[in-house]
mmCIF file of C-alpha atoms and ligand atoms in Angstrom:
data_model
loop_
_atom_site.group_PDB
_atom_site.id
_atom_site.type_symbol
_atom_site.label_atom_id
_atom_site.label_comp_id
_atom_site.label_asym_id
_atom_site.label_seq_id
_atom_site.Cartn_x
_atom_site.Cartn_y
_atom_site.Cartn_z
ATOM 1 C CA MET A 1 -4.662 63.424 -6.895
ATOM 2 C CA SER A 2 -7.819 61.224 -7.805
ATOM 3 C CA ASP A 3 -9.479 59.113 -5.331
ATOM 4 C CA LEU A 4 -7.980 56.446 -7.230
ATOM 5 C CA ASP A 5 -4.456 56.815 -6.810
ATOM 6 C CA PHE A 6 -5.237 56.870 -2.937
ATOM 7 C CA GLU A 7 -3.471 54.384 -1.496
ATOM 8 C CA THR A 8 -3.189 54.010 2.329
ATOM 9 C CA PRO A 9 0.466 55.154 3.402
ATOM 10 C CA ASP A 10 2.279 51.994 4.565
ATOM 11 C CA PRO A 11 2.119 51.044 8.444
ATOM 12 C CA ASN A 12 5.594 51.411 8.950
ATOM 13 C CA LEU A 13 8.296 54.087 9.244
ATOM 14 C CA LYS A 14 10.211 53.343 6.318
ATOM 15 C CA SER A 15 9.313 56.889 4.627
ATOM 16 C CA ILE A 16 11.150 58.397 7.679
ATOM 17 C CA ILE A 17 14.010 56.013 7.493
ATOM 18 C CA THR A 18 15.034 56.510 4.415
ATOM 19 C CA HIS A 19 14.229 60.057 4.268
ATOM 20 C CA ASP A 20 17.030 62.168 2.869
ATOM 21 C CA THR A 21 16.432 65.318 3.644
ATOM 22 C CA LEU A 22 14.832 65.523 7.030
ATOM 23 C CA LYS A 23 17.112 67.342 9.520
ATOM 24 C CA TRP A 24 14.661 67.664 12.586
ATOM 25 C CA ILE A 25 12.235 65.177 13.764
ATOM 26 C CA PHE A 26 9.993 65.806 16.780
ATOM 27 C CA VAL A 27 8.307 63.404 18.552
ATOM 28 C CA GLY A 28 5.495 63.852 21.090
ATOM 29 C CA GLY A 29 2.394 63.039 22.708
ATOM 30 C CA LYS A 30 0.806 62.776 25.850
ATOM 31 C CA GLY A 31 2.963 61.691 29.344
ATOM 32 C CA GLY A 32 3.685 58.013 29.464
ATOM 33 C CA VAL A 33 2.540 56.499 26.277
ATOM 34 C CA GLY A 34 6.219 55.534 25.124
ATOM 35 C CA LYS A 35 7.457 58.753 23.489
ATOM 36 C CA THR A 36 11.046 58.690 24.968
ATOM 37 C CA THR A 37 11.012 54.528 23.927
ATOM 38 C CA SER A 38 9.780 55.483 20.457
ATOM 39 C CA SER A 39 12.024 58.418 19.637
ATOM 40 C CA SER A 40 14.727 56.134 20.921
ATOM 41 C CA SER A 41 13.758 53.436 18.672
ATOM 42 C CA ILE A 42 13.059 55.752 15.684
ATOM 43 C CA SER A 43 16.727 57.039 16.487
ATOM 44 C CA ILE A 44 18.626 53.967 16.201
ATOM 45 C CA GLN A 45 16.607 52.587 13.363
ATOM 46 C CA LEU A 46 17.844 55.772 11.683
ATOM 47 C CA ALA A 47 21.607 55.310 12.395
ATOM 48 C CA LEU A 48 21.399 51.487 11.514
ATOM 49 C CA ASN A 49 19.813 52.294 8.343
ATOM 50 C CA ASN A 50 22.038 54.896 7.275
ATOM 51 C CA PRO A 51 25.708 54.365 8.595
ATOM 52 C CA ASN A 52 26.919 57.328 6.870
ATOM 53 C CA LYS A 53 25.014 59.600 8.421
ATOM 54 C CA GLN A 54 25.225 60.925 12.236
ATOM 55 C CA TYR A 55 22.166 61.094 14.719
ATOM 56 C CA LEU A 56 21.646 63.288 17.208
ATOM 57 C CA LEU A 57 18.802 62.467 19.814
ATOM 58 C CA ILE A 58 17.969 65.298 22.343
ATOM 59 C CA SER A 59 15.635 65.384 25.156
ATOM 60 C CA THR A 60 13.784 68.420 26.203
ATOM 61 C CA ASP A 61 11.768 67.000 29.058
ATOM 62 C CA PRO A 62 12.971 68.110 32.192
ATOM 63 C CA ALA A 63 12.596 64.173 33.519
ATOM 64 C CA HIS A 64 15.244 63.687 31.184
ATOM 65 C CA ASN A 65 14.921 60.003 30.472
ATOM 66 C CA LEU A 66 16.774 59.063 27.931
ATOM 67 C CA SER A 67 19.203 58.126 30.276
ATOM 68 C CA ASP A 68 17.053 55.720 31.722
ATOM 69 C CA ALA A 69 15.767 54.473 28.277
ATOM 70 C CA PHE A 70 19.482 53.598 27.202
ATOM 71 C CA GLY A 71 20.920 52.780 30.800
ATOM 72 C CA GLU A 72 23.733 55.276 30.405
ATOM 73 C CA LYS A 73 24.175 58.837 31.615
ATOM 74 C CA PHE A 74 23.817 61.458 29.286
ATOM 75 C CA GLY A 75 24.527 65.615 29.771
ATOM 76 C CA LYS A 76 24.041 68.918 28.450
ATOM 77 C CA ASP A 77 26.520 68.146 25.864
ATOM 78 C CA ALA A 78 26.228 65.694 23.081
ATOM 79 C CA ARG A 79 28.221 62.406 23.120
ATOM 80 C CA LYS A 80 27.831 58.836 21.639
ATOM 81 C CA VAL A 81 25.681 55.878 22.794
ATOM 82 C CA THR A 82 27.771 53.302 23.850
ATOM 83 C CA GLY A 83 27.955 50.667 20.723
ATOM 84 C CA MET A 84 26.732 53.096 18.210
ATOM 85 C CA ASP A 85 29.520 55.128 15.993
ATOM 86 C CA ASN A 86 26.694 57.018 14.833
ATOM 87 C CA LEU A 87 23.845 57.907 17.326
ATOM 88 C CA SER A 88 24.542 60.540 20.059
ATOM 89 C CA CYS A 89 22.383 61.842 23.110
ATOM 90 C CA MET A 90 21.821 64.986 24.915
ATOM 91 C CA GLU A 91 19.678 66.154 28.020
ATOM 92 C CA ILE A 92 18.793 69.619 28.063
ATOM 93 C CA ASP A 93 17.843 71.890 31.515
ATOM 94 C CA PRO A 94 14.901 73.605 29.837
ATOM 95 C CA THR A 95 14.877 75.767 33.200
ATOM 96 C CA SER A 96 18.673 77.023 33.383
ATOM 97 C CA THR A 97 18.532 79.002 30.269
ATOM 98 C CA ILE A 98 16.483 81.479 31.553
ATOM 99 C CA GLU A 99 18.375 82.077 34.747
ATOM 100 C CA ASP A 100 21.611 82.262 32.276
ATOM 101 C CA LEU A 101 19.781 84.989 30.681
ATOM 102 C CA SER A 102 18.535 87.013 33.902
ATOM 103 C CA ALA A 103 21.953 86.332 35.327
ATOM 104 C CA ASP A 104 23.341 88.978 32.882
ATOM 105 C CA VAL A 105 21.073 91.602 34.510
ATOM 106 C CA ASP A 106 21.133 90.435 38.141
ATOM 107 C CA MET A 107 24.422 92.299 39.093
ATOM 108 C CA ASP A 108 22.778 95.325 40.346
ATOM 109 C CA GLY A 109 19.517 94.607 42.303
ATOM 110 C CA ASN A 110 17.739 97.698 41.507
ATOM 111 C CA ASN A 111 18.503 98.668 38.163
ATOM 112 C CA PRO A 112 15.707 99.160 35.648
ATOM 113 C CA LEU A 113 17.235 96.250 32.852
ATOM 114 C CA LYS A 114 16.282 93.937 35.648
ATOM 115 C CA GLY A 115 12.186 94.812 35.925
ATOM 116 C CA MET A 116 12.555 94.816 32.167
ATOM 117 C CA MET A 117 13.710 90.800 32.244
ATOM 118 C CA ALA A 118 10.858 90.120 34.796
ATOM 119 C CA ASP A 119 8.656 92.129 32.496
ATOM 120 C CA LEU A 120 9.730 90.143 29.513
ATOM 121 C CA THR A 121 9.779 86.920 31.251
ATOM 122 C CA SER A 122 6.575 86.894 33.176
ATOM 123 C CA SER A 123 4.617 88.523 30.069
ATOM 124 C CA ILE A 124 4.989 85.925 27.318
ATOM 125 C CA PRO A 125 3.923 82.473 28.501
ATOM 126 C CA GLY A 126 6.374 79.854 27.277
ATOM 127 C CA ILE A 127 8.889 82.244 26.865
ATOM 128 C CA ASP A 128 11.072 80.039 28.932
ATOM 129 C CA GLU A 129 10.466 76.978 27.436
ATOM 130 C CA ALA A 130 11.249 78.384 24.120
ATOM 131 C CA LEU A 131 14.681 80.103 24.867
ATOM 132 C CA SER A 132 15.741 76.528 26.363
ATOM 133 C CA PHE A 133 15.117 75.441 23.036
ATOM 134 C CA MET A 134 16.696 78.643 20.663
ATOM 135 C CA GLU A 135 19.523 78.045 23.168
ATOM 136 C CA VAL A 136 19.542 73.916 22.143
ATOM 137 C CA ILE A 137 19.439 75.015 18.639
ATOM 138 C CA LYS A 138 22.464 77.335 19.045
ATOM 139 C CA HIS A 139 24.575 74.567 20.896
ATOM 140 C CA ILE A 140 23.623 72.128 17.832
ATOM 141 C CA LYS A 141 24.428 74.998 15.387
ATOM 142 C CA ASN A 142 27.864 75.927 16.929
ATOM 143 C CA GLN A 143 28.867 72.504 17.140
ATOM 144 C CA ASN A 144 28.035 72.075 13.597
ATOM 145 C CA SER A 145 29.904 75.142 12.351
ATOM 146 C CA THR A 146 33.087 74.867 14.261
ATOM 147 C CA GLU A 147 36.232 73.495 13.057
ATOM 148 C CA LYS A 148 36.846 71.835 16.172
ATOM 149 C CA ALA A 149 33.598 69.881 16.853
ATOM 150 C CA GLU A 150 34.183 66.253 15.583
ATOM 151 C CA ILE A 151 30.682 65.476 14.415
ATOM 152 C CA SER A 152 28.399 67.458 12.533
ATOM 153 C CA TYR A 153 24.944 65.998 12.716
ATOM 154 C CA ASP A 154 22.597 65.580 9.559
ATOM 155 C CA THR A 155 19.497 64.580 11.727
ATOM 156 C CA ILE A 156 18.038 65.698 15.030
ATOM 157 C CA ILE A 157 15.358 63.838 16.806
ATOM 158 C CA PHE A 158 13.712 65.562 19.722
ATOM 159 C CA ASP A 159 12.409 63.679 22.950
ATOM 160 C CA THR A 160 9.757 66.231 23.835
ATOM 161 C CA ALA A 161 7.940 67.091 27.037
ATOM 162 C CA PRO A 162 4.445 65.695 27.426
ATOM 163 C CA THR A 163 1.852 67.556 25.153
ATOM 164 C CA GLY A 164 0.806 70.851 26.989
ATOM 165 C CA HIS A 165 4.617 71.344 26.690
ATOM 166 C CA THR A 166 5.329 70.715 22.896
ATOM 167 C CA LEU A 167 2.656 73.116 22.061
ATOM 168 C CA ARG A 168 4.100 75.891 23.547
ATOM 169 C CA PHE A 169 7.032 75.077 22.549
ATOM 170 C CA LEU A 170 5.970 75.049 19.051
ATOM 171 C CA GLN A 171 4.767 78.435 18.929
ATOM 172 C CA LEU A 172 8.256 79.898 19.599
ATOM 173 C CA PRO A 173 8.242 81.990 16.341
ATOM 174 C CA GLN A 174 5.493 83.698 17.635
ATOM 175 C CA THR A 175 6.698 83.641 21.092
ATOM 176 C CA PHE A 176 9.696 85.372 19.605
ATOM 177 C CA SER A 177 7.983 87.568 18.069
ATOM 178 C CA LYS A 178 6.289 89.215 21.108
ATOM 179 C CA LEU A 179 9.494 88.505 23.007
ATOM 180 C CA LEU A 180 11.461 91.267 20.660
ATOM 181 C CA ALA A 181 8.790 93.591 20.172
ATOM 182 C CA LYS A 182 8.857 94.216 23.802
ATOM 183 C CA PHE A 183 12.255 94.319 23.791
ATOM 184 C CA ASP A 184 12.580 97.012 20.989
ATOM 185 C CA GLU A 185 9.745 98.929 23.305
ATOM 186 C CA LEU A 186 11.273 98.897 26.595
ATOM 187 C CA ALA A 187 15.016 99.248 24.915
ATOM 188 C CA GLY A 188 13.358 102.599 23.169
ATOM 189 C CA GLN A 189 12.210 103.391 26.664
ATOM 190 C CA PHE A 190 15.564 102.402 28.508
ATOM 191 C CA GLY A 191 17.749 103.653 25.662
ATOM 192 C CA GLY A 192 19.910 106.473 27.239
ATOM 193 C CA LEU A 193 20.128 103.942 30.313
ATOM 194 C CA LEU A 194 20.627 101.061 28.514
ATOM 195 C CA GLY A 195 24.681 102.961 27.548
ATOM 196 C CA SER A 196 25.495 103.912 30.766
ATOM 197 C CA MET A 197 24.661 101.620 33.606
ATOM 198 C CA GLY A 198 27.982 100.050 35.154
ATOM 199 C CA GLY A 199 27.953 96.852 36.075
ATOM 200 C CA VAL A 200 24.988 95.211 33.438
ATOM 201 C CA ASP A 201 26.327 93.755 30.068
ATOM 202 C CA THR A 202 23.675 95.127 28.065
ATOM 203 C CA ASN A 203 26.058 94.230 24.778
ATOM 204 C CA SER A 204 25.824 90.803 25.899
ATOM 205 C CA MET A 205 21.924 90.921 25.818
ATOM 206 C CA MET A 206 21.707 93.246 22.951
ATOM 207 C CA ASN A 207 23.749 90.110 21.018
ATOM 208 C CA LYS A 208 21.176 87.687 22.567
ATOM 209 C CA MET A 209 18.255 89.499 21.101
ATOM 210 C CA THR A 210 19.842 89.264 17.508
ATOM 211 C CA GLU A 211 20.514 85.787 17.956
ATOM 212 C CA LEU A 212 17.457 85.275 18.864
ATOM 213 C CA LYS A 213 16.301 86.948 15.852
ATOM 214 C CA GLU A 214 18.086 85.001 13.702
ATOM 215 C CA LEU A 215 17.482 81.662 14.815
ATOM 216 C CA THR A 216 13.759 82.698 14.940
ATOM 217 C CA LYS A 217 13.914 83.006 10.887
ATOM 218 C CA LEU A 218 15.544 79.662 10.650
ATOM 219 C CA ILE A 219 12.940 78.011 12.595
ATOM 220 C CA ASN A 220 10.194 79.647 10.713
ATOM 221 C CA GLU A 221 11.782 78.529 7.610
ATOM 222 C CA GLN A 222 13.265 75.237 8.170
ATOM 223 C CA PHE A 223 10.014 73.864 10.828
ATOM 224 C CA THR A 224 7.489 74.390 8.311
ATOM 225 C CA ASP A 225 9.412 72.602 5.252
ATOM 226 C CA PRO A 226 7.845 69.065 5.407
ATOM 227 C CA ASP A 227 10.960 68.144 3.536
ATOM 228 C CA VAL A 228 13.223 69.372 6.337
ATOM 229 C CA THR A 229 10.630 68.813 9.746
ATOM 230 C CA THR A 230 8.360 66.552 10.317
ATOM 231 C CA PHE A 231 6.520 65.364 13.444
ATOM 232 C CA VAL A 232 6.257 62.144 14.832
ATOM 233 C CA VAL A 233 2.681 61.523 17.352
ATOM 234 C CA VAL A 234 2.497 58.607 19.713
ATOM 235 C CA CYS A 235 -0.314 57.687 21.468
ATOM 236 C CA ILE A 236 -2.057 54.548 22.990
ATOM 237 C CA ALA A 237 -5.371 53.127 21.488
ATOM 238 C CA GLU A 238 -7.737 55.234 24.610
ATOM 239 C CA PHE A 239 -10.105 57.767 24.603
ATOM 240 C CA LEU A 240 -7.951 60.565 26.004
ATOM 241 C CA SER A 241 -4.967 59.669 24.046
ATOM 242 C CA LEU A 242 -6.724 59.829 20.936
ATOM 243 C CA TYR A 243 -8.282 62.990 21.578
ATOM 244 C CA GLU A 244 -4.995 64.456 22.775
ATOM 245 C CA SER A 245 -3.320 63.255 19.653
ATOM 246 C CA GLU A 246 -5.833 64.910 17.306
ATOM 247 C CA ARG A 247 -5.746 67.971 18.827
ATOM 248 C CA LEU A 248 -2.019 68.235 18.819
ATOM 249 C CA ILE A 249 -2.320 67.141 15.389
ATOM 250 C CA GLN A 250 -4.748 70.009 14.398
ATOM 251 C CA GLU A 251 -2.349 72.349 16.382
ATOM 252 C CA LEU A 252 0.574 71.493 14.607
ATOM 253 C CA ASN A 253 -1.475 71.964 11.112
ATOM 254 C CA SER A 254 -1.984 74.934 12.419
ATOM 255 C CA TYR A 255 1.602 75.879 12.594
ATOM 256 C CA GLY A 256 2.206 74.369 9.246
ATOM 257 C CA ILE A 257 4.158 71.745 10.852
ATOM 258 C CA ASP A 258 4.279 68.153 8.710
ATOM 259 C CA VAL A 259 2.733 65.232 10.879
ATOM 260 C CA ASN A 260 2.055 62.014 8.684
ATOM 261 C CA THR A 261 3.210 59.493 11.338
ATOM 262 C CA ILE A 262 1.628 57.953 14.144
ATOM 263 C CA ILE A 263 2.749 55.293 16.519
ATOM 264 C CA VAL A 264 0.178 54.064 18.278
ATOM 265 C CA ASN A 265 1.601 51.867 21.226
ATOM 266 C CA GLN A 266 1.521 49.170 23.763
ATOM 267 C CA LEU A 267 -0.948 47.336 21.752
ATOM 268 C CA LEU A 268 -2.118 43.654 23.112
ATOM 269 C CA PHE A 269 -3.080 42.394 20.006
ATOM 270 C CA THR A 270 -5.027 39.377 22.319
ATOM 271 C CA GLN A 271 -5.616 36.497 20.472
ATOM 272 C CA LYS A 272 -9.109 34.891 20.540
ATOM 273 C CA GLU A 273 -7.643 31.999 22.387
ATOM 274 C CA ASP A 274 -6.474 33.598 25.048
ATOM 275 C CA PRO A 275 -8.079 32.607 28.206
ATOM 276 C CA CYS A 276 -7.796 36.175 30.084
ATOM 277 C CA LYS A 277 -10.328 37.875 30.472
ATOM 278 C CA ARG A 278 -8.720 41.609 31.766
ATOM 279 C CA CYS A 279 -6.688 40.974 28.349
ATOM 280 C CA GLN A 280 -9.543 40.034 26.343
ATOM 281 C CA ALA A 281 -11.877 42.977 27.329
ATOM 282 C CA ARG A 282 -8.498 45.424 27.094
ATOM 283 C CA SER A 283 -7.812 44.343 23.632
ATOM 284 C CA LYS A 284 -11.724 44.147 22.772
ATOM 285 C CA MET A 285 -11.341 48.318 23.706
ATOM 286 C CA GLN A 286 -8.072 49.121 22.051
ATOM 287 C CA ASN A 287 -9.393 47.344 18.684
ATOM 288 C CA LYS A 288 -12.558 50.183 19.023
ATOM 289 C CA TYR A 289 -10.209 52.619 18.790
ATOM 290 C CA LEU A 290 -7.719 51.136 16.653
ATOM 291 C CA GLY A 291 -10.843 50.937 13.733
ATOM 292 C CA GLU A 292 -11.258 54.876 14.488
ATOM 293 C CA MET A 293 -7.868 55.754 13.752
ATOM 294 C CA ASP A 294 -7.417 53.963 10.752
ATOM 295 C CA GLU A 295 -10.155 55.766 9.495
ATOM 296 C CA LEU A 296 -9.579 58.314 10.397
ATOM 297 C CA TYR A 297 -6.056 58.312 9.833
ATOM 298 C CA GLU A 298 -6.016 56.509 6.765
ATOM 299 C CA ASP A 299 -3.606 58.789 5.022
ATOM 300 C CA PHE A 300 -0.872 58.541 7.902
ATOM 301 C CA HIS A 301 1.583 55.821 8.341
ATOM 302 C CA LEU A 302 -0.315 54.304 11.346
ATOM 303 C CA VAL A 303 2.494 52.340 12.981
ATOM 304 C CA LYS A 304 1.096 49.528 15.151
ATOM 305 C CA MET A 305 3.506 48.793 18.256
ATOM 306 C CA PRO A 306 2.725 45.724 20.521
ATOM 307 C CA LEU A 307 2.735 45.822 24.411
ATOM 308 C CA VAL A 308 5.808 43.922 24.732
ATOM 309 C CA ASN A 309 7.192 41.579 28.222
ATOM 310 C CA THR A 310 9.561 43.679 29.348
ATOM 311 C CA GLU A 311 10.769 47.414 29.868
ATOM 312 C CA VAL A 312 12.096 48.802 26.752
ATOM 313 C CA ARG A 313 15.186 49.518 28.492
ATOM 314 C CA GLY A 314 19.302 49.420 26.920
ATOM 315 C CA LEU A 315 20.634 49.741 23.618
ATOM 316 C CA GLU A 316 20.089 45.557 23.167
ATOM 317 C CA LYS A 317 16.223 46.353 23.881
ATOM 318 C CA LEU A 318 15.498 49.407 22.478
ATOM 319 C CA THR A 319 17.294 48.000 19.153
ATOM 320 C CA LYS A 320 14.590 44.724 19.065
ATOM 321 C CA PHE A 321 11.695 46.848 19.714
ATOM 322 C CA SER A 322 12.635 49.420 16.995
ATOM 323 C CA LYS A 323 12.265 46.637 14.444
ATOM 324 C CA PHE A 324 8.901 46.252 14.672
ATOM 325 C CA LEU A 325 8.945 49.987 12.991
ATOM 326 C CA VAL A 326 10.390 48.800 10.204
ATOM 327 C CA GLU A 327 8.785 45.132 9.924
ATOM 328 C CA PRO A 328 5.032 45.747 11.543
ATOM 329 C CA TYR A 329 4.629 43.380 14.409
ATOM 330 C CA VAL A 330 2.465 40.488 13.152
ATOM 331 C CA PRO A 331 -0.238 39.440 16.253
ATOM 332 C CA GLY A 332 0.410 36.028 17.835
ATOM 333 C CA GLY A 333 4.489 36.932 17.156
ATOM 334 C CA SER A 334 6.430 36.939 20.507
ATOM 335 C CA VAL A 335 6.616 40.009 22.574
ATOM 336 C CA ASP A 336 9.782 38.889 24.071
ATOM 337 C CA LEU A 337 12.859 41.202 23.941
ATOM 338 C CA ASP A 338 15.144 38.834 25.518
HETATM 339 N N1 ATP B 1 5.260 48.982 23.804
HETATM 340 C C1 ATP B 1 5.760 48.685 24.919
HETATM 341 N N2 ATP B 1 6.146 47.422 25.854
HETATM 342 C C2 ATP B 1 6.291 47.614 26.940
HETATM 343 N N3 ATP B 1 6.527 48.491 27.887
HETATM 344 C C3 ATP B 1 6.828 49.959 26.946
HETATM 345 C C4 ATP B 1 6.249 49.689 25.864
HETATM 346 N N4 ATP B 1 6.421 51.303 25.324
HETATM 347 C C5 ATP B 1 6.916 51.971 26.597
HETATM 348 N N5 ATP B 1 6.987 51.112 27.338
HETATM 349 C C6 ATP B 1 7.547 51.142 28.967
HETATM 350 O O1 ATP B 1 6.533 52.190 29.528
HETATM 351 C C7 ATP B 1 7.702 53.216 30.270
HETATM 352 C C8 ATP B 1 7.313 54.663 29.484
HETATM 353 O O2 ATP B 1 7.758 54.933 28.833
HETATM 354 P P1 ATP B 1 8.297 55.854 28.008
HETATM 355 O O3 ATP B 1 9.373 56.549 29.085
HETATM 356 O O4 ATP B 1 8.611 55.680 26.424
HETATM 357 O O5 ATP B 1 7.334 57.073 27.781
HETATM 358 P P2 ATP B 1 7.267 58.714 27.860
HETATM 359 O O6 ATP B 1 5.881 58.888 26.709
HETATM 360 O O7 ATP B 1 8.802 58.994 27.387
HETATM 361 O O8 ATP B 1 6.808 59.119 29.327
HETATM 362 P P3 ATP B 1 6.778 61.172 29.472
HETATM 363 O O9 ATP B 1 5.595 61.654 29.077
HETATM 364 O O10 ATP B 1 7.103 60.411 31.120
HETATM 365 O O11 ATP B 1 8.169 61.212 29.096
HETATM 366 C C9 ATP B 1 9.116 52.659 30.065
HETATM 367 O O12 ATP B 1 9.453 51.994 31.290
HETATM 368 C C10 ATP B 1 9.116 52.122 28.947
HETATM 369 O O13 ATP B 1 10.132 50.841 29.147
HETATM 370 MG MG1 MG B 2 9.961 60.105 28.137
HETATM 371 ZN ZN1 ZN B 3 -4.062 38.801 31.121
#
């Protein structure tokens, strides 16, 4: 493409909302910037604009904030949002999976397998998150493939944990390669023992490892395909948040994960005639960083979301807020969601 052909991408989320092939949408960023609000809003817009498709929004954050955002309780099994026909939510506890896996070898306190599991999980950072993520994918795959499943999901949206977690979590193909290598090594070492130990379900462990291999392959193929997977970065117009977002984007690039949309949240858009000095000062700072972002991210969809007058909680408020993802807020317009 020549310079003449270049156009700044629309400052909205339309390309994602109208996309026909996306299966995985990750939403991530620093703590408290509005990841849960954004991922919920994106999901609502997807669901409203594509009534024939089914969407699943998953929180992998131990803080489990989807229930808070929607004001209704979600758990580890997907359940539809009250008032929506084609949007379900699910909250996963990342700590429970690794415990499940360890439980297989916990029956006999002194067996070498137990040591092996401890060895495995302590030698590879991020393995617990990676394993729990695998469990999520498996869960979804099972839901999609069994006949008894009522719903098969077209697109899955992830409300990820704050940045540090997200980055480790995206290394999972590499993490699993290490895990599997380690497992093979240890399995070789304990080869004779594995089959002969009473009370230990070695088959179940072997099956898990095989499953992990298959899923790692799936993730390697799908997560690096921009038609199938994309990552939406959420930030606020402040130095630290920008800095972390840039790091996140570079990291995503290094994994080959597509990222073309940044949501800048909680913007004041203070008008000149506003007498409040504090808002004026803050807005000026935000504008400075927005200007930098406009330059740095000219080939991204840069979506600017207003700070509204209330917490964005419950389907009604989220739906109103989500409209700004499609028709951007015009400075001076209402920031009431009631
Ligand atoms: N644009 C906005 N205007 C007003 N309130 C907002 C806006 N965006 C988010 N909030 C509120 O800010 C709080 C934090 O938002 P949210 O939970 O989406 O952040 P988060 O990035 O998911 O946080 P965490 O890292 O803790 O998971 C919530 O109470 C939410 O309602
Ligand atoms: Mg959150
Ligand atoms: Zn003010």
